Coordinates of C-alpha atoms and ligand atoms in Angstrom, one line a residue:
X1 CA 1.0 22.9 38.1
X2 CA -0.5 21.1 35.3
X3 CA 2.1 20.2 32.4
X4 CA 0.6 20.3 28.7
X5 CA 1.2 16.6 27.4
X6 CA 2.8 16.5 23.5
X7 CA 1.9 13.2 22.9
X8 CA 4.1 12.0 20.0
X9 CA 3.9 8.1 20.8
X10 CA 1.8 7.2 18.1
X11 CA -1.2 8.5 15.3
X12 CA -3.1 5.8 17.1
X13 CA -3.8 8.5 20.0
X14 CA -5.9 10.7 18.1
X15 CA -9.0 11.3 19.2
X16 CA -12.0 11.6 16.7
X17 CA -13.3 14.8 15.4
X18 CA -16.6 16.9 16.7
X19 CA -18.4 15.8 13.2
X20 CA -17.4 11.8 14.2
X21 CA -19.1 12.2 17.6
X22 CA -21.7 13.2 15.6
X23 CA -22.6 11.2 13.2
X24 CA -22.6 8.4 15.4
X25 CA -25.3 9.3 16.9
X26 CA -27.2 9.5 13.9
X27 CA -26.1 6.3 12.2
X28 CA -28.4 4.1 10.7
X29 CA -28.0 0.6 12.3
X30 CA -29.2 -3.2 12.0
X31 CA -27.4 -6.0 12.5
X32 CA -24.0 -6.6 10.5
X33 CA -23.3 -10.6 10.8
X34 CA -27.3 -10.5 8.9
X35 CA -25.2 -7.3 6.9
X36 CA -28.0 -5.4 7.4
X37 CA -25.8 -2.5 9.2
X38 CA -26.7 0.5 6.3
X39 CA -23.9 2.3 8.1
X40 CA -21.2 -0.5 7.7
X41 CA -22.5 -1.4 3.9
X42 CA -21.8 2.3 3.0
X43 CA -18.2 1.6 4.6
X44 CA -17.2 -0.9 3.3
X45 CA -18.7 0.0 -0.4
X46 CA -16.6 3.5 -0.3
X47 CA -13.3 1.9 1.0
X48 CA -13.6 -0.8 -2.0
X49 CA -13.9 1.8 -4.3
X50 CA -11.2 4.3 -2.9
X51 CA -8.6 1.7 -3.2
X52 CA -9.5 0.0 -6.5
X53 CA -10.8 -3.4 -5.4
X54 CA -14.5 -5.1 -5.9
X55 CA -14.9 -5.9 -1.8
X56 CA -14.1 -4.2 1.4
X57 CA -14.6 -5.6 5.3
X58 CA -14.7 -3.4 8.4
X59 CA -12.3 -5.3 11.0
X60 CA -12.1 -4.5 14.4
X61 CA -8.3 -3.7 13.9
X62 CA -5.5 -4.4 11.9
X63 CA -3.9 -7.0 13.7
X64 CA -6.8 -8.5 12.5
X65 CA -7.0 -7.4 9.2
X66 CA -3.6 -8.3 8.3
X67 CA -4.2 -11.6 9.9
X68 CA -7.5 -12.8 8.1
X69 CA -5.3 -11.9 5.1
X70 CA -3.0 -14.5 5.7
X71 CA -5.7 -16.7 7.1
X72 CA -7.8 -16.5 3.6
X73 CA -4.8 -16.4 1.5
X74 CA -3.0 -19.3 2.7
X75 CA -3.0 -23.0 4.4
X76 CA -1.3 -24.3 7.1
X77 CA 1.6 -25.3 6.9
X78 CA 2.9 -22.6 3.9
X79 CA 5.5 -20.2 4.2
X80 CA 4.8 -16.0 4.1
X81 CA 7.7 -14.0 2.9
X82 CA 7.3 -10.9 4.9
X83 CA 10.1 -7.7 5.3
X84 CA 12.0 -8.6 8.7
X85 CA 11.0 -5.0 10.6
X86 CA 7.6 -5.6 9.5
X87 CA 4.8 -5.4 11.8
X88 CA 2.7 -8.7 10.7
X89 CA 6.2 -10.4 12.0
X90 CA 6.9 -7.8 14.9
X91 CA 4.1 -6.7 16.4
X92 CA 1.3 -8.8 15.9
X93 CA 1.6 -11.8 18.4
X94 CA 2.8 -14.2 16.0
X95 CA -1.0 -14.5 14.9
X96 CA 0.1 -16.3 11.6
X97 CA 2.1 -19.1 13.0
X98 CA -0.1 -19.5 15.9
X99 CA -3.5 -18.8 14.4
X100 CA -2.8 -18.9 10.3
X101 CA -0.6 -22.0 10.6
X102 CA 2.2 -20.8 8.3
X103 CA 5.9 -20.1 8.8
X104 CA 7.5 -16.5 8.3
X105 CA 10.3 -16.4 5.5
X106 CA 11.8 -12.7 6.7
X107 CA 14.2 -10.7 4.0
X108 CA 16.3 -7.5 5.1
X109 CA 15.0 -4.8 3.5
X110 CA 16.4 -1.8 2.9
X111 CA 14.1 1.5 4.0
X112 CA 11.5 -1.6 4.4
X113 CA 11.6 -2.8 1.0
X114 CA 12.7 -6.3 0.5
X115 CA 14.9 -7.2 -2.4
X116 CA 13.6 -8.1 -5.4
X117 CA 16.6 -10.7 -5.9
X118 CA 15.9 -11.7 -2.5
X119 CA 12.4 -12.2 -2.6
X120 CA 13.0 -14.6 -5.8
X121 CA 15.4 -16.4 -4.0
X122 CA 13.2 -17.1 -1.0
X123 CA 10.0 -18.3 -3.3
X124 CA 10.3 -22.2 -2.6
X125 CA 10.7 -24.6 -5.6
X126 CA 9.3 -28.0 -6.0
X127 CA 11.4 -30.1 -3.5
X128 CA 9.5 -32.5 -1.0
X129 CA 11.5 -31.1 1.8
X130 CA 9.8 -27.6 1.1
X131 CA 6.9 -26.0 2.4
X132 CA 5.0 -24.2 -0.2
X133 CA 5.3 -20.1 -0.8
X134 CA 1.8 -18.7 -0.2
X135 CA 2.1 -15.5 0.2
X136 CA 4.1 -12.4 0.3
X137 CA 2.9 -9.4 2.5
X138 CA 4.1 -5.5 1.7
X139 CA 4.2 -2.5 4.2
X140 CA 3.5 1.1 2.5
X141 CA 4.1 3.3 4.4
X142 CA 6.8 1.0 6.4
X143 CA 6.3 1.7 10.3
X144 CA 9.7 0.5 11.9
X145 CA 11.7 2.1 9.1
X146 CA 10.5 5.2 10.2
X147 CA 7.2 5.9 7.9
X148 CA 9.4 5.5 4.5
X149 CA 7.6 5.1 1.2
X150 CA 7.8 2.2 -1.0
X151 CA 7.8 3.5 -5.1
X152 CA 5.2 2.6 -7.4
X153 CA 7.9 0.8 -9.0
X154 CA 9.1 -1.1 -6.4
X155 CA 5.6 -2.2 -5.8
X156 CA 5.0 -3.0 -9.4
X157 CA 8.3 -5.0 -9.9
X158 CA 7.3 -6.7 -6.7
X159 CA 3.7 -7.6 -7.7
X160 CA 4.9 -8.4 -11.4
X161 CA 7.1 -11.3 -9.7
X162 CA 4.5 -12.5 -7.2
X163 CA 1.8 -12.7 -10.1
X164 CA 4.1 -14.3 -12.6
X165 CA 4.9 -17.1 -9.6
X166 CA 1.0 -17.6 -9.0
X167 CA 1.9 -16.3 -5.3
X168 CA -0.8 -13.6 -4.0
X169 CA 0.4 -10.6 -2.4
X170 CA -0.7 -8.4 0.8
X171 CA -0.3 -5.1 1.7
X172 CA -0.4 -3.8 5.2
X173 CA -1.2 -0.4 4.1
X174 CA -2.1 0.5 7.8
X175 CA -0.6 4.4 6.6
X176 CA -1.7 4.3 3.0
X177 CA -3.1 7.4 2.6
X178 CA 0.2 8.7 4.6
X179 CA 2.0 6.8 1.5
X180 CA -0.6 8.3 -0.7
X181 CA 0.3 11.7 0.1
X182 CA 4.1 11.1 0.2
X183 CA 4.1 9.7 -3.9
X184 CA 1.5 12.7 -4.7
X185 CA -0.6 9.4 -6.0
X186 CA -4.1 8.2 -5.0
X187 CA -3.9 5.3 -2.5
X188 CA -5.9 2.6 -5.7
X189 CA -2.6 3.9 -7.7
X190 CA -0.6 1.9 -4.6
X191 CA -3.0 -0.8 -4.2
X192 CA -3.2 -2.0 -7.7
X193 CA 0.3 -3.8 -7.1
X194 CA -1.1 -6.1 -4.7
X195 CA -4.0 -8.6 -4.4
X196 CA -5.6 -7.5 -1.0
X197 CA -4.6 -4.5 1.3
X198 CA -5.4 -3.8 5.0
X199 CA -5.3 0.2 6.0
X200 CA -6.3 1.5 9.8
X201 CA -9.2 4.3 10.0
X202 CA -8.2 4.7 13.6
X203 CA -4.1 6.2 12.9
X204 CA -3.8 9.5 11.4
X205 CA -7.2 9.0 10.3
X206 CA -8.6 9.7 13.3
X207 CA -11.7 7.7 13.1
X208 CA -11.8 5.9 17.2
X209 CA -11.7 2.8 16.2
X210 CA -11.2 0.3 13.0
X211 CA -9.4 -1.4 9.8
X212 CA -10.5 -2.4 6.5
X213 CA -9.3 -5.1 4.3
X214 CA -10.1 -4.9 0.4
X215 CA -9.6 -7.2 -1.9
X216 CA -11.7 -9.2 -4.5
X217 CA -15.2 -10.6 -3.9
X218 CA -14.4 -13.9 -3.5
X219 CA -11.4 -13.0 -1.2
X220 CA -13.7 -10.8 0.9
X221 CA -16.3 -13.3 1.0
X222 CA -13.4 -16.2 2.9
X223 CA -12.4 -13.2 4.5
X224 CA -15.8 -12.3 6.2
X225 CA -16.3 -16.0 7.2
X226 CA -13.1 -16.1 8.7
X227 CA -13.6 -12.7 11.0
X228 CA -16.6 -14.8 12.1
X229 CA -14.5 -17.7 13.2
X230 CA -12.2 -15.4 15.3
X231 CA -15.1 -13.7 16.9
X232 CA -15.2 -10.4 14.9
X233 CA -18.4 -10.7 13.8
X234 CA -19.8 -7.6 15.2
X235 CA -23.9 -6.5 15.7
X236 CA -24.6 -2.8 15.2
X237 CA -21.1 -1.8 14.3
X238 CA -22.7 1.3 12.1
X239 CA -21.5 3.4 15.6
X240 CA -17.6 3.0 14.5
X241 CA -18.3 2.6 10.4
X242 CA -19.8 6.1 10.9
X243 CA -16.8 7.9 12.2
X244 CA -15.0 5.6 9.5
X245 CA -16.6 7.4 6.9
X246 CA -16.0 10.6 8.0
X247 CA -12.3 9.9 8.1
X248 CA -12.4 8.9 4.7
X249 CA -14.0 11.7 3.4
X250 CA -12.2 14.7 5.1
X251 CA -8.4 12.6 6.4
X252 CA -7.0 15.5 3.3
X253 CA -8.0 18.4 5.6
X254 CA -5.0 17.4 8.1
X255 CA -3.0 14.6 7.1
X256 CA -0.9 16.8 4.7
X257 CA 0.1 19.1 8.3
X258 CA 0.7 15.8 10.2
X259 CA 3.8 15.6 7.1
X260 CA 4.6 18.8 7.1
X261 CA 4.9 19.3 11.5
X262 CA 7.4 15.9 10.9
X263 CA 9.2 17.6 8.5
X264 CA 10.0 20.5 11.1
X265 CA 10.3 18.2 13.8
X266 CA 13.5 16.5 12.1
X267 CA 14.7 19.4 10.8
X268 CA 15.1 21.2 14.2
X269 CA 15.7 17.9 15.9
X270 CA 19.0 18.2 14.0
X271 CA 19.4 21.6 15.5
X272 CA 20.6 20.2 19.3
X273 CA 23.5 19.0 19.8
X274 CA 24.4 15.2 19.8
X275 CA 20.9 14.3 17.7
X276 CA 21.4 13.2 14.4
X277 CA 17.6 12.4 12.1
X278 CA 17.9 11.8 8.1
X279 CA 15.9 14.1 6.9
X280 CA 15.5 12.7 3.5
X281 CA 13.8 9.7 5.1
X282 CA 11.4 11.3 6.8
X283 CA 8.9 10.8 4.0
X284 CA 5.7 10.9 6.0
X285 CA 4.5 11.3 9.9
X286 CA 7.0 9.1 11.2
X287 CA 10.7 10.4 12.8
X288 CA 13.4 8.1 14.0
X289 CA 15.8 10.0 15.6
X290 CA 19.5 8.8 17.0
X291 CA 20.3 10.5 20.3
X292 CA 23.7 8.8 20.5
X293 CA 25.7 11.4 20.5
X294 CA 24.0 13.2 23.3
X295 CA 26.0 10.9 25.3
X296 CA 22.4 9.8 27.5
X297 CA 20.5 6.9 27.6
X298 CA 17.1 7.1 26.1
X299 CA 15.5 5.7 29.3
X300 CA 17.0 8.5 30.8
X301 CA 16.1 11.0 28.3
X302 CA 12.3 9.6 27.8
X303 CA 11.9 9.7 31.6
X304 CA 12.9 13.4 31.7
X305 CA 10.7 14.1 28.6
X306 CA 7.8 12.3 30.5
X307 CA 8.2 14.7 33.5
X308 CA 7.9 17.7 31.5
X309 CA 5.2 16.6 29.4
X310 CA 6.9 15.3 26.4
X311 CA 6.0 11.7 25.2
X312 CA 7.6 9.7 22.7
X313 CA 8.6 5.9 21.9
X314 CA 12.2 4.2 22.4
X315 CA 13.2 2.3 19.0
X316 CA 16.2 0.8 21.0
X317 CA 19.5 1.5 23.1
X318 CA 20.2 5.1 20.8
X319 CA 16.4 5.8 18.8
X320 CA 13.6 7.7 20.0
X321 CA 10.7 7.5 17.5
X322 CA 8.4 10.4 17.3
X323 CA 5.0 10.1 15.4
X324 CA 3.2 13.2 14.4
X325 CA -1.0 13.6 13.5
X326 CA -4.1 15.9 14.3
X327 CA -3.4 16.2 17.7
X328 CA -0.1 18.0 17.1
X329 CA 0.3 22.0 16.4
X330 CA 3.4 23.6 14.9
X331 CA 3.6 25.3 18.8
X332 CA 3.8 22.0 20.2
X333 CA 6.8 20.8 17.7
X334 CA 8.4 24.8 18.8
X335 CA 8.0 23.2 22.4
X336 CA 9.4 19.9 22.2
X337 CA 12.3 21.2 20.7
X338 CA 12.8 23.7 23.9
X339 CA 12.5 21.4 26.3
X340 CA 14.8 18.4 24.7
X341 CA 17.1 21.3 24.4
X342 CA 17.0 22.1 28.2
X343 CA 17.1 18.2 29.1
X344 CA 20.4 17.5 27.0
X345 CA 22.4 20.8 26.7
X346 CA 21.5 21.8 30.6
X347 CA 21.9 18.6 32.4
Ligands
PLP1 C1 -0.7 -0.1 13.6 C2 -0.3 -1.0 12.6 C3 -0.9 -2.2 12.4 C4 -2.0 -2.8 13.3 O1 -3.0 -2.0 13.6 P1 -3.8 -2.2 15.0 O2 -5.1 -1.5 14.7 O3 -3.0 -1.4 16.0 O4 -4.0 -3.6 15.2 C5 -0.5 -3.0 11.3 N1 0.5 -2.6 10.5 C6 1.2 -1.5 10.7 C7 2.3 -1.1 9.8 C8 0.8 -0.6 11.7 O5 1.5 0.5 11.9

């Protein structure tokens, strides 16, 4: 018997749309180191002006992205304050200190937001035993924290403090338009508090492949000579810009269902016995949920949901992290919900 997979790992499983096949077939193409890629140009022109900023750069990811923004922002040898569940400091190899030269600074946030107090109190002073503070990187949405928003305030008090210190700020807006969507706001109204921002084309916008970072001219300018020095200099890279563009332009036809599936997900998540989600957190596609008091181990419990078709992420010991997007229906949140019910109120 074949078992219909719900595949709630990650937005980065979604495949692209008919229309994206499509197009890149038909995408005008040259050669993008010589920028001659009409495809890539059109790209990077619409993702500068969707979030506000004079430059964009099509990167390969956004392990990349976010690290070419430390690269161009800072020197060796620096310090990045950076939230302490966020993924330039998680998840992405320790690119900085190995590749960028500089020294993570973490702060505790709370929902993902670091501190203001605590921010100020990790910018270095003049002291010859300090390093210097050259950057401070932002995650809207935040991932680990379970896809939680970060206010315009927040980011403005944030961005206020970093500008009035001379420090430039970063945003790893791999979800913005997630955020976007979340604040009822347009993703510039998120990236105006910060200096350069990376977002992902290839989560729950569904493009196969692909990051941007935006930012000023200059900025972008370091920033493209940099991608070449790393090797992501790519030829006729039109064939993933095209997709690209279509995720920009049409993300609003499904992203909003990828919130509102999440939404029912926790809610009814809350319904079995023994699992406990905050609700109120769940602010985009994103669901951490505590299966504690099932009184099983969430090996145990992902390894049953694997065998009947369910697939998900362990957070830790008690958390199972659940990410909805275009490849989810409503009927496949109605069918999660049965089975987990079987697995922990049967067995
Ligand atoms: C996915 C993700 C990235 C990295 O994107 P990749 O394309 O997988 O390298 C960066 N930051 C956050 C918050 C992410 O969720």
């Amino acid at each position: 018997m074949e078992i219909n997979v719900i595949d709630l790992r990650s937005d980065t499983v979604t495949l692209p749309t008919a229309e994206m096949i499509e197009v890149i077939g038909k995408a005008k193409l040259g050669d993008d180191v010589y920028r001659d890629d009409e495809t890539v140009n059109q790209l990077e022109k619409m993702a500068a002006e969707l979030m506000g900023k004079e430059a964009a750069l099509f990167v390969p990811s956004g392990t990349m992205g976010n690290l070419l923004a430390v690269i161009t922002h800072t020197a060796p040898g620096q310090e990045v304050i950076l939230e302490e569940d966020c993924h330039i400091y998680l998840y992405e190899v320790a690119g900085i200190a190995r590749l960028a030269g500089v020294q993570a600074k973490p702060i505790k946030g709370i929902d993902g937001v670091m501190p203001l107090d605590k921010i100020k109190g990790a910018i270095r002073g003049e002291n010859i035993h300090f390093p210097e503070t050259g950057l401070i990187c932002l995650e809207n949405s935040h991932n680990m924290s379970g896809g939680t928003v970060v206010s315009l305030e927040k980011m403005k008090d944030i961005y206020d403090l970093a500008k009035a210190q001379g420090i430039p700020l970063h945003l790893d807006g791999a979800r913005i338009f997630n955020a976007a969507l979340a604040l009822s706001v347009e993703a510039k109204e998120i990236a105006q508090y910060c200096d350069s921002l990376m977002f992902c084309l290839s989560k729950g916008l569904s493009a196969p492949i692909g990051s941007m970072l935006a930012g000023t001219r200059d900025f972008i300018e370091r920033a493209r000579k940099n991608r070449k020095m790393l090797g992501g200099g790519m030829r006729q890279v039109g064939v993933l810009a095209a997709p690209g563009i279509v995720a920009l332009q049409q993300w609003q036809q499904w992203l909003p269902k990828d919130h509102e599936n999440a939404r029912l997900l926790a809610r009814d998540l809350n319904t079995i016995k023994g699992v406990q989600v905050d609700v109120g957190k769940v602010h985009t596609n994103i669901i951490n949920a505590d299966f504690y008091g099932t009184g099983k181990t969430v090996s145990f419990l992902l390894n049953q949901m694997k065998d009947q078709g369910i697939w998900a992420n362990g957070k830790n010991e008690r958390m199972i992290r659940f990410v909805t997007h275009r490849g989810i229906e409503e009927q496949d949140i109605v069918d999660t919900i049965k089975i987990l019910k079987d697995i922990i109120e049967e067995s």
